[in-house]
Amino acid sequence: TERGGAPTGVIPVPSGAGFAHRRPGALPIGLNKKVIIRGVSSEPEINDKIGEILGFENGIYSVKVMNLSGPGGYVPGAAVNQGSHMKSLPAENLELHPDQVEKDRQAAEDGAIMMLGGDEAERAAREALYNLRLDPQHFYDKAVERILEARHEFAVLNIEARWYGQDMGPIKRAYRKISVGIHPDKNKHPQAVDCFRKVYGAFETLMDKKQQWRILFVLGKLKENEVDLFELEAEEDERFEWWLDANVPEIEKQAAEIEGGEFEEIGEKWISDGTGGNVNDVKWMGMAEGLRLHQEDKAIFIDCRER
């Protein structure tokens, strides 16, 4: 016969991982796992105590009661696994401790969020909090912070303070990388424009070999064979740092012209080499302008480099 949806005399199994061992066909609780003792009418004093599973045979668990005598009554070690704190209990008197449930879940699920106690709502809130991922804007904010803290041009571009006169490539690559991350179109930090100016200013300054040398002199970073590359002058030419008040399009245009200037140096070598041409008659453009014209079908690019 049945009563209330369950067979007469059969205690319904509560839901939850702590009671999984009670379900038909379930595996027994493993050795050394921690349980809570519940509903032992013959020995009510052990109810709600913590136990450790030491054995299982014929449906009965051998349980060591860890704190039978109350606080301070913890029973350690296998050497004393005998006496009054050892109990034989059926599955229905045992509930897997919530921390043991979580420990088992952590072992089974790689990268699982740790859940210690709490009701369903609290656990859901914790899971939501721990599932949060870093806002991409945080990276932009960190970039702004680093640039604002920089105290010289090498630090702004996050490159080693050394002489780059023989190869300006690292300066250009650093500028391109950092300017993308700090560009006000992507970076919504209120000081992004100021940082963009500062990054460009560092780029233009270090691309000037004399200014690069002067900064290294001040920083004490010149090597012995670099000290005499330039000479200090009684009155150095005042630098017009126009970018301090420039807007973003103006800076982008000038950066493109600097890139274009590299092509001008190459073009001068080739055009003046027996062609009778003059580099001053050739109109040069930066990469951004070239790409814009190409997209509008107003320019084509021919790769003439030697392979």
mmCIF file with all atom_site columns, C-alpha atoms in Angstrom, residues 89-248:
data_model
loop_
_atom_site.group_PDB
_atom_site.id
_atom_site.type_symbol
_atom_site.label_atom_id
_atom_site.label_alt_id
_atom_site.label_comp_id
_atom_site.label_asym_id
_atom_site.label_entity_id
_atom_site.label_seq_id
_atom_site.pdbx_PDB_ins_code
_atom_site.Cartn_x
_atom_site.Cartn_y
_atom_site.Cartn_z
_atom_site.occupancy
_atom_site.B_iso_or_equiv
_atom_site.pdbx_formal_charge
_atom_site.auth_seq_id
_atom_site.auth_comp_id
_atom_site.auth_asym_id
_atom_site.auth_atom_id
_atom_site.pdbx_PDB_model_num
ATOM 1   C CA . LEU A 1 89  ? 24.660 3.377  11.674  1.00 0.00 ? 89  LEU A CA 1
ATOM 2   C CA . PRO A 1 90  ? 22.435 2.855  8.622   1.00 0.00 ? 90  PRO A CA 1
ATOM 3   C CA . ALA A 1 91  ? 22.366 5.237  5.651   1.00 0.00 ? 91  ALA A CA 1
ATOM 4   C CA . GLU A 1 92  ? 19.174 6.982  6.790   1.00 0.00 ? 92  GLU A CA 1
ATOM 5   C CA . ASN A 1 93  ? 20.984 8.301  9.881   1.00 0.00 ? 93  ASN A CA 1
ATOM 6   C CA . LEU A 1 94  ? 23.752 9.926  7.892   1.00 0.00 ? 94  LEU A CA 1
ATOM 7   C CA . GLU A 1 95  ? 23.936 13.119 5.867   1.00 0.00 ? 95  GLU A CA 1
ATOM 8   C CA . LEU A 1 96  ? 27.073 14.030 3.955   1.00 0.00 ? 96  LEU A CA 1
ATOM 9   C CA . HIS A 1 97  ? 28.462 17.232 5.471   1.00 0.00 ? 97  HIS A CA 1
ATOM 10  C CA . PRO A 1 98  ? 27.958 20.247 3.144   1.00 0.00 ? 98  PRO A CA 1
ATOM 11  C CA . ASP A 1 99  ? 31.701 20.949 3.153   1.00 0.00 ? 99  ASP A CA 1
ATOM 12  C CA . GLN A 1 100 ? 32.356 17.325 2.173   1.00 0.00 ? 100 GLN A CA 1
ATOM 13  C CA . VAL A 1 101 ? 29.815 17.684 -0.635  1.00 0.00 ? 101 VAL A CA 1
ATOM 14  C CA . GLU A 1 102 ? 31.645 20.776 -1.836  1.00 0.00 ? 102 GLU A CA 1
ATOM 15  C CA . LYS A 1 103 ? 35.024 19.084 -1.511  1.00 0.00 ? 103 LYS A CA 1
ATOM 16  C CA . ASP A 1 104 ? 33.794 16.220 -3.696  1.00 0.00 ? 104 ASP A CA 1
ATOM 17  C CA . ARG A 1 105 ? 32.388 18.669 -6.233  1.00 0.00 ? 105 ARG A CA 1
ATOM 18  C CA . GLN A 1 106 ? 35.667 20.574 -6.375  1.00 0.00 ? 106 GLN A CA 1
ATOM 19  C CA . ALA A 1 107 ? 37.499 17.329 -7.058  1.00 0.00 ? 107 ALA A CA 1
ATOM 20  C CA . ALA A 1 108 ? 35.052 16.367 -9.811  1.00 0.00 ? 108 ALA A CA 1
ATOM 21  C CA . GLU A 1 109 ? 34.674 19.738 -11.550 1.00 0.00 ? 109 GLU A CA 1
ATOM 22  C CA . ASP A 1 110 ? 37.790 21.468 -12.793 1.00 0.00 ? 110 ASP A CA 1
ATOM 23  C CA . GLY A 1 111 ? 37.603 25.189 -12.071 1.00 0.00 ? 111 GLY A CA 1
ATOM 24  C CA . ALA A 1 112 ? 34.379 24.967 -10.064 1.00 0.00 ? 112 ALA A CA 1
ATOM 25  C CA . ILE A 1 113 ? 33.427 27.944 -7.901  1.00 0.00 ? 113 ILE A CA 1
ATOM 26  C CA . MET A 1 114 ? 33.761 27.063 -4.233  1.00 0.00 ? 114 MET A CA 1
ATOM 27  C CA . MET A 1 115 ? 30.479 27.174 -2.317  1.00 0.00 ? 115 MET A CA 1
ATOM 28  C CA . LEU A 1 116 ? 30.593 27.063 1.470   1.00 0.00 ? 116 LEU A CA 1
ATOM 29  C CA . GLY A 1 117 ? 27.186 26.945 3.095   1.00 0.00 ? 117 GLY A CA 1
ATOM 30  C CA . GLY A 1 118 ? 24.377 29.422 2.525   1.00 0.00 ? 118 GLY A CA 1
ATOM 31  C CA . ASP A 1 119 ? 20.857 28.956 1.266   1.00 0.00 ? 119 ASP A CA 1
ATOM 32  C CA . GLU A 1 120 ? 19.978 28.646 -2.401  1.00 0.00 ? 120 GLU A CA 1
ATOM 33  C CA . ALA A 1 121 ? 19.710 32.399 -2.915  1.00 0.00 ? 121 ALA A CA 1
ATOM 34  C CA . GLU A 1 122 ? 23.043 33.090 -1.224  1.00 0.00 ? 122 GLU A CA 1
ATOM 35  C CA . ARG A 1 123 ? 24.784 30.396 -3.239  1.00 0.00 ? 123 ARG A CA 1
ATOM 36  C CA . ALA A 1 124 ? 23.307 31.765 -6.458  1.00 0.00 ? 124 ALA A CA 1
ATOM 37  C CA . ALA A 1 125 ? 24.517 35.260 -5.543  1.00 0.00 ? 125 ALA A CA 1
ATOM 38  C CA . ARG A 1 126 ? 28.000 33.937 -4.769  1.00 0.00 ? 126 ARG A CA 1
ATOM 39  C CA . GLU A 1 127 ? 28.128 32.037 -8.044  1.00 0.00 ? 127 GLU A CA 1
ATOM 40  C CA . ALA A 1 128 ? 27.084 35.145 -9.967  1.00 0.00 ? 128 ALA A CA 1
ATOM 41  C CA . LEU A 1 129 ? 29.752 37.206 -8.228  1.00 0.00 ? 129 LEU A CA 1
ATOM 42  C CA . TYR A 1 130 ? 32.508 34.673 -8.818  1.00 0.00 ? 130 TYR A CA 1
ATOM 43  C CA . ASN A 1 131 ? 31.488 34.284 -12.455 1.00 0.00 ? 131 ASN A CA 1
ATOM 44  C CA . LEU A 1 132 ? 32.143 37.949 -13.141 1.00 0.00 ? 132 LEU A CA 1
ATOM 45  C CA . ARG A 1 133 ? 34.884 38.559 -15.665 1.00 0.00 ? 133 ARG A CA 1
ATOM 46  C CA . LEU A 1 134 ? 37.158 41.536 -15.916 1.00 0.00 ? 134 LEU A CA 1
ATOM 47  C CA . ASP A 1 135 ? 35.597 44.485 -17.706 1.00 0.00 ? 135 ASP A CA 1
ATOM 48  C CA . PRO A 1 136 ? 37.724 45.268 -20.782 1.00 0.00 ? 136 PRO A CA 1
ATOM 49  C CA . GLN A 1 137 ? 37.631 48.899 -19.701 1.00 0.00 ? 137 GLN A CA 1
ATOM 50  C CA . HIS A 1 138 ? 39.766 47.882 -16.731 1.00 0.00 ? 138 HIS A CA 1
ATOM 51  C CA . PHE A 1 139 ? 42.651 47.204 -19.111 1.00 0.00 ? 139 PHE A CA 1
ATOM 52  C CA . TYR A 1 140 ? 42.183 50.636 -20.621 1.00 0.00 ? 140 TYR A CA 1
ATOM 53  C CA . ASP A 1 141 ? 42.099 52.192 -17.173 1.00 0.00 ? 141 ASP A CA 1
ATOM 54  C CA . LYS A 1 142 ? 45.325 50.425 -16.228 1.00 0.00 ? 142 LYS A CA 1
ATOM 55  C CA . ALA A 1 143 ? 46.934 51.725 -19.407 1.00 0.00 ? 143 ALA A CA 1
ATOM 56  C CA . VAL A 1 144 ? 45.887 55.269 -18.492 1.00 0.00 ? 144 VAL A CA 1
ATOM 57  C CA . GLU A 1 145 ? 47.230 54.815 -14.981 1.00 0.00 ? 145 GLU A CA 1
ATOM 58  C CA . ARG A 1 146 ? 50.594 53.574 -16.247 1.00 0.00 ? 146 ARG A CA 1
ATOM 59  C CA . ILE A 1 147 ? 50.969 56.407 -18.737 1.00 0.00 ? 147 ILE A CA 1
ATOM 60  C CA . LEU A 1 148 ? 50.010 59.075 -16.218 1.00 0.00 ? 148 LEU A CA 1
ATOM 61  C CA . GLU A 1 149 ? 52.619 57.721 -13.812 1.00 0.00 ? 149 GLU A CA 1
ATOM 62  C CA . ALA A 1 150 ? 55.395 57.724 -16.451 1.00 0.00 ? 150 ALA A CA 1
ATOM 63  C CA . ARG A 1 151 ? 58.036 60.383 -15.864 1.00 0.00 ? 151 ARG A CA 1
ATOM 64  C CA . HIS A 1 152 ? 59.953 60.269 -19.159 1.00 0.00 ? 152 HIS A CA 1
ATOM 65  C CA . GLU A 1 153 ? 59.381 59.267 -22.786 1.00 0.00 ? 153 GLU A CA 1
ATOM 66  C CA . PHE A 1 154 ? 60.826 55.761 -22.547 1.00 0.00 ? 154 PHE A CA 1
ATOM 67  C CA . ALA A 1 155 ? 58.513 54.972 -19.633 1.00 0.00 ? 155 ALA A CA 1
ATOM 68  C CA . VAL A 1 156 ? 55.522 56.336 -21.536 1.00 0.00 ? 156 VAL A CA 1
ATOM 69  C CA . LEU A 1 157 ? 56.164 53.895 -24.384 1.00 0.00 ? 157 LEU A CA 1
ATOM 70  C CA . ASN A 1 158 ? 57.031 51.150 -21.892 1.00 0.00 ? 158 ASN A CA 1
ATOM 71  C CA . ILE A 1 159 ? 60.391 50.409 -23.514 1.00 0.00 ? 159 ILE A CA 1
ATOM 72  C CA . GLU A 1 160 ? 63.892 50.121 -22.113 1.00 0.00 ? 160 GLU A CA 1
ATOM 73  C CA . ALA A 1 161 ? 65.753 53.414 -21.729 1.00 0.00 ? 161 ALA A CA 1
ATOM 74  C CA . ARG A 1 162 ? 68.591 52.780 -24.185 1.00 0.00 ? 162 ARG A CA 1
ATOM 75  C CA . TRP A 1 163 ? 69.927 54.086 -27.511 1.00 0.00 ? 163 TRP A CA 1
ATOM 76  C CA . TYR A 1 164 ? 67.708 53.132 -30.475 1.00 0.00 ? 164 TYR A CA 1
ATOM 77  C CA . GLY A 1 165 ? 69.530 55.204 -33.072 1.00 0.00 ? 165 GLY A CA 1
ATOM 78  C CA . GLN A 1 166 ? 70.545 52.185 -35.119 1.00 0.00 ? 166 GLN A CA 1
ATOM 79  C CA . ASP A 1 167 ? 67.048 50.688 -35.150 1.00 0.00 ? 167 ASP A CA 1
ATOM 80  C CA . MET A 1 168 ? 63.992 52.823 -34.423 1.00 0.00 ? 168 MET A CA 1
ATOM 81  C CA . GLY A 1 169 ? 61.672 49.862 -34.957 1.00 0.00 ? 169 GLY A CA 1
ATOM 82  C CA . PRO A 1 170 ? 60.995 49.165 -31.249 1.00 0.00 ? 170 PRO A CA 1
ATOM 83  C CA . ILE A 1 171 ? 59.900 52.797 -30.764 1.00 0.00 ? 171 ILE A CA 1
ATOM 84  C CA . LYS A 1 172 ? 57.475 52.609 -33.671 1.00 0.00 ? 172 LYS A CA 1
ATOM 85  C CA . ARG A 1 173 ? 56.055 49.267 -32.595 1.00 0.00 ? 173 ARG A CA 1
ATOM 86  C CA . ALA A 1 174 ? 55.601 50.443 -29.011 1.00 0.00 ? 174 ALA A CA 1
ATOM 87  C CA . TYR A 1 175 ? 53.803 53.574 -30.191 1.00 0.00 ? 175 TYR A CA 1
ATOM 88  C CA . ARG A 1 176 ? 51.463 51.640 -32.474 1.00 0.00 ? 176 ARG A CA 1
ATOM 89  C CA . LYS A 1 177 ? 50.601 49.133 -29.758 1.00 0.00 ? 177 LYS A CA 1
ATOM 90  C CA . ILE A 1 178 ? 50.025 51.646 -26.982 1.00 0.00 ? 178 ILE A CA 1
ATOM 91  C CA . SER A 1 179 ? 48.242 54.239 -29.103 1.00 0.00 ? 179 SER A CA 1
ATOM 92  C CA . VAL A 1 180 ? 45.616 51.652 -30.061 1.00 0.00 ? 180 VAL A CA 1
ATOM 93  C CA . GLY A 1 181 ? 44.859 50.813 -26.435 1.00 0.00 ? 181 GLY A CA 1
ATOM 94  C CA . ILE A 1 182 ? 44.764 54.446 -25.364 1.00 0.00 ? 182 ILE A CA 1
ATOM 95  C CA . HIS A 1 183 ? 42.883 55.819 -28.381 1.00 0.00 ? 183 HIS A CA 1
ATOM 96  C CA . PRO A 1 184 ? 39.827 57.797 -27.184 1.00 0.00 ? 184 PRO A CA 1
ATOM 97  C CA . ASP A 1 185 ? 37.607 55.970 -29.688 1.00 0.00 ? 185 ASP A CA 1
ATOM 98  C CA . LYS A 1 186 ? 38.150 52.788 -27.662 1.00 0.00 ? 186 LYS A CA 1
ATOM 99  C CA . ASN A 1 187 ? 39.253 54.038 -24.295 1.00 0.00 ? 187 ASN A CA 1
ATOM 100 C CA . LYS A 1 188 ? 36.422 55.865 -22.541 1.00 0.00 ? 188 LYS A CA 1
ATOM 101 C CA . HIS A 1 189 ? 38.538 57.035 -19.633 1.00 0.00 ? 189 HIS A CA 1
ATOM 102 C CA . PRO A 1 190 ? 38.063 60.805 -19.147 1.00 0.00 ? 190 PRO A CA 1
ATOM 103 C CA . GLN A 1 191 ? 41.840 61.328 -19.395 1.00 0.00 ? 191 GLN A CA 1
ATOM 104 C CA . ALA A 1 192 ? 42.333 59.193 -22.515 1.00 0.00 ? 192 ALA A CA 1
ATOM 105 C CA . VAL A 1 193 ? 42.887 62.235 -24.762 1.00 0.00 ? 193 VAL A CA 1
ATOM 106 C CA . ASP A 1 194 ? 45.613 63.580 -22.490 1.00 0.00 ? 194 ASP A CA 1
ATOM 107 C CA . CYS A 1 195 ? 47.271 60.170 -22.468 1.00 0.00 ? 195 CYS A CA 1
ATOM 108 C CA . PHE A 1 196 ? 47.019 59.954 -26.247 1.00 0.00 ? 196 PHE A CA 1
ATOM 109 C CA . ARG A 1 197 ? 48.850 63.282 -26.481 1.00 0.00 ? 197 ARG A CA 1
ATOM 110 C CA . LYS A 1 198 ? 51.481 62.081 -24.046 1.00 0.00 ? 198 LYS A CA 1
ATOM 111 C CA . VAL A 1 199 ? 52.045 58.840 -25.969 1.00 0.00 ? 199 VAL A CA 1
ATOM 112 C CA . TYR A 1 200 ? 52.372 60.636 -29.288 1.00 0.00 ? 200 TYR A CA 1
ATOM 113 C CA . GLY A 1 201 ? 54.687 63.219 -27.741 1.00 0.00 ? 201 GLY A CA 1
ATOM 114 C CA . ALA A 1 202 ? 56.954 60.458 -26.475 1.00 0.00 ? 202 ALA A CA 1
ATOM 115 C CA . PHE A 1 203 ? 56.946 58.883 -29.922 1.00 0.00 ? 203 PHE A CA 1
ATOM 116 C CA . GLU A 1 204 ? 57.857 62.050 -31.803 1.00 0.00 ? 204 GLU A CA 1
ATOM 117 C CA . THR A 1 205 ? 60.502 62.991 -29.254 1.00 0.00 ? 205 THR A CA 1
ATOM 118 C CA . LEU A 1 206 ? 62.248 59.605 -29.335 1.00 0.00 ? 206 LEU A CA 1
ATOM 119 C CA . MET A 1 207 ? 62.115 59.505 -33.126 1.00 0.00 ? 207 MET A CA 1
ATOM 120 C CA . ASP A 1 208 ? 64.360 62.592 -32.994 1.00 0.00 ? 208 ASP A CA 1
ATOM 121 C CA . LYS A 1 209 ? 67.766 61.048 -32.370 1.00 0.00 ? 209 LYS A CA 1
ATOM 122 C CA . LYS A 1 210 ? 69.213 64.163 -30.773 1.00 0.00 ? 210 LYS A CA 1
ATOM 123 C CA . GLN A 1 211 ? 66.324 64.377 -28.303 1.00 0.00 ? 211 GLN A CA 1
ATOM 124 C CA . GLN A 1 212 ? 66.553 60.659 -27.634 1.00 0.00 ? 212 GLN A CA 1
ATOM 125 C CA . TRP A 1 213 ? 70.261 61.089 -26.875 1.00 0.00 ? 213 TRP A CA 1
ATOM 126 C CA . ARG A 1 214 ? 69.599 64.062 -24.569 1.00 0.00 ? 214 ARG A CA 1
ATOM 127 C CA . ILE A 1 215 ? 67.050 62.098 -22.523 1.00 0.00 ? 215 ILE A CA 1
ATOM 128 C CA . LEU A 1 216 ? 69.438 59.178 -22.163 1.00 0.00 ? 216 LEU A CA 1
ATOM 129 C CA . PHE A 1 217 ? 72.161 61.612 -21.087 1.00 0.00 ? 217 PHE A CA 1
ATOM 130 C CA . VAL A 1 218 ? 69.907 63.016 -18.361 1.00 0.00 ? 218 VAL A CA 1
ATOM 131 C CA . LEU A 1 219 ? 68.912 59.519 -17.259 1.00 0.00 ? 219 LEU A CA 1
ATOM 132 C CA . GLY A 1 220 ? 72.546 58.399 -17.189 1.00 0.00 ? 220 GLY A CA 1
ATOM 133 C CA . LYS A 1 221 ? 71.830 55.575 -19.633 1.00 0.00 ? 221 LYS A CA 1
ATOM 134 C CA . LEU A 1 222 ? 74.350 56.327 -22.386 1.00 0.00 ? 222 LEU A CA 1
ATOM 135 C CA . LYS A 1 223 ? 77.025 53.715 -22.995 1.00 0.00 ? 223 LYS A CA 1
ATOM 136 C CA . GLU A 1 224 ? 80.644 54.702 -23.428 1.00 0.00 ? 224 GLU A CA 1
ATOM 137 C CA . ASN A 1 225 ? 80.483 54.512 -27.202 1.00 0.00 ? 225 ASN A CA 1
ATOM 138 C CA . GLU A 1 226 ? 77.288 56.604 -27.281 1.00 0.00 ? 226 GLU A CA 1
ATOM 139 C CA . VAL A 1 227 ? 78.404 59.572 -25.209 1.00 0.00 ? 227 VAL A CA 1
ATOM 140 C CA . ASP A 1 228 ? 79.990 61.395 -28.146 1.00 0.00 ? 228 ASP A CA 1
ATOM 141 C CA . LEU A 1 229 ? 77.227 60.790 -30.697 1.00 0.00 ? 229 LEU A CA 1
ATOM 142 C CA . PHE A 1 230 ? 76.000 64.341 -30.077 1.00 0.00 ? 230 PHE A CA 1
ATOM 143 C CA . GLU A 1 231 ? 77.236 67.323 -28.133 1.00 0.00 ? 231 GLU A CA 1
ATOM 144 C CA . LEU A 1 232 ? 75.431 69.338 -25.528 1.00 0.00 ? 232 LEU A CA 1
ATOM 145 C CA . GLU A 1 233 ? 75.024 72.944 -26.497 1.00 0.00 ? 233 GLU A CA 1
ATOM 146 C CA . ALA A 1 234 ? 75.001 76.018 -24.296 1.00 0.00 ? 234 ALA A CA 1
ATOM 147 C CA . GLU A 1 235 ? 71.534 76.804 -25.532 1.00 0.00 ? 235 GLU A CA 1
ATOM 148 C CA . GLU A 1 236 ? 69.671 73.885 -26.928 1.00 0.00 ? 236 GLU A CA 1
ATOM 149 C CA . ASP A 1 237 ? 66.974 74.595 -29.484 1.00 0.00 ? 237 ASP A CA 1
ATOM 150 C CA . GLU A 1 238 ? 63.651 75.016 -27.762 1.00 0.00 ? 238 GLU A CA 1
ATOM 151 C CA . ARG A 1 239 ? 61.254 72.248 -28.706 1.00 0.00 ? 239 ARG A CA 1
ATOM 152 C CA . PHE A 1 240 ? 57.739 73.165 -29.734 1.00 0.00 ? 240 PHE A CA 1
ATOM 153 C CA . GLU A 1 241 ? 55.618 70.459 -28.206 1.00 0.00 ? 241 GLU A CA 1
ATOM 154 C CA . TRP A 1 242 ? 52.575 71.235 -30.315 1.00 0.00 ? 242 TRP A CA 1
ATOM 155 C CA . TRP A 1 243 ? 50.787 68.038 -29.308 1.00 0.00 ? 243 TRP A CA 1
ATOM 156 C CA . LEU A 1 244 ? 50.139 69.334 -25.799 1.00 0.00 ? 244 LEU A CA 1
ATOM 157 C CA . ASP A 1 245 ? 47.041 71.137 -27.088 1.00 0.00 ? 245 ASP A CA 1
ATOM 158 C CA . ALA A 1 246 ? 46.362 69.165 -30.270 1.00 0.00 ? 246 ALA A CA 1
ATOM 159 C CA . ASN A 1 247 ? 43.214 67.193 -30.912 1.00 0.00 ? 247 ASN A CA 1
ATOM 160 C CA . VAL A 1 248 ? 43.184 63.528 -31.849 1.00 0.00 ? 248 VAL A CA 1
#
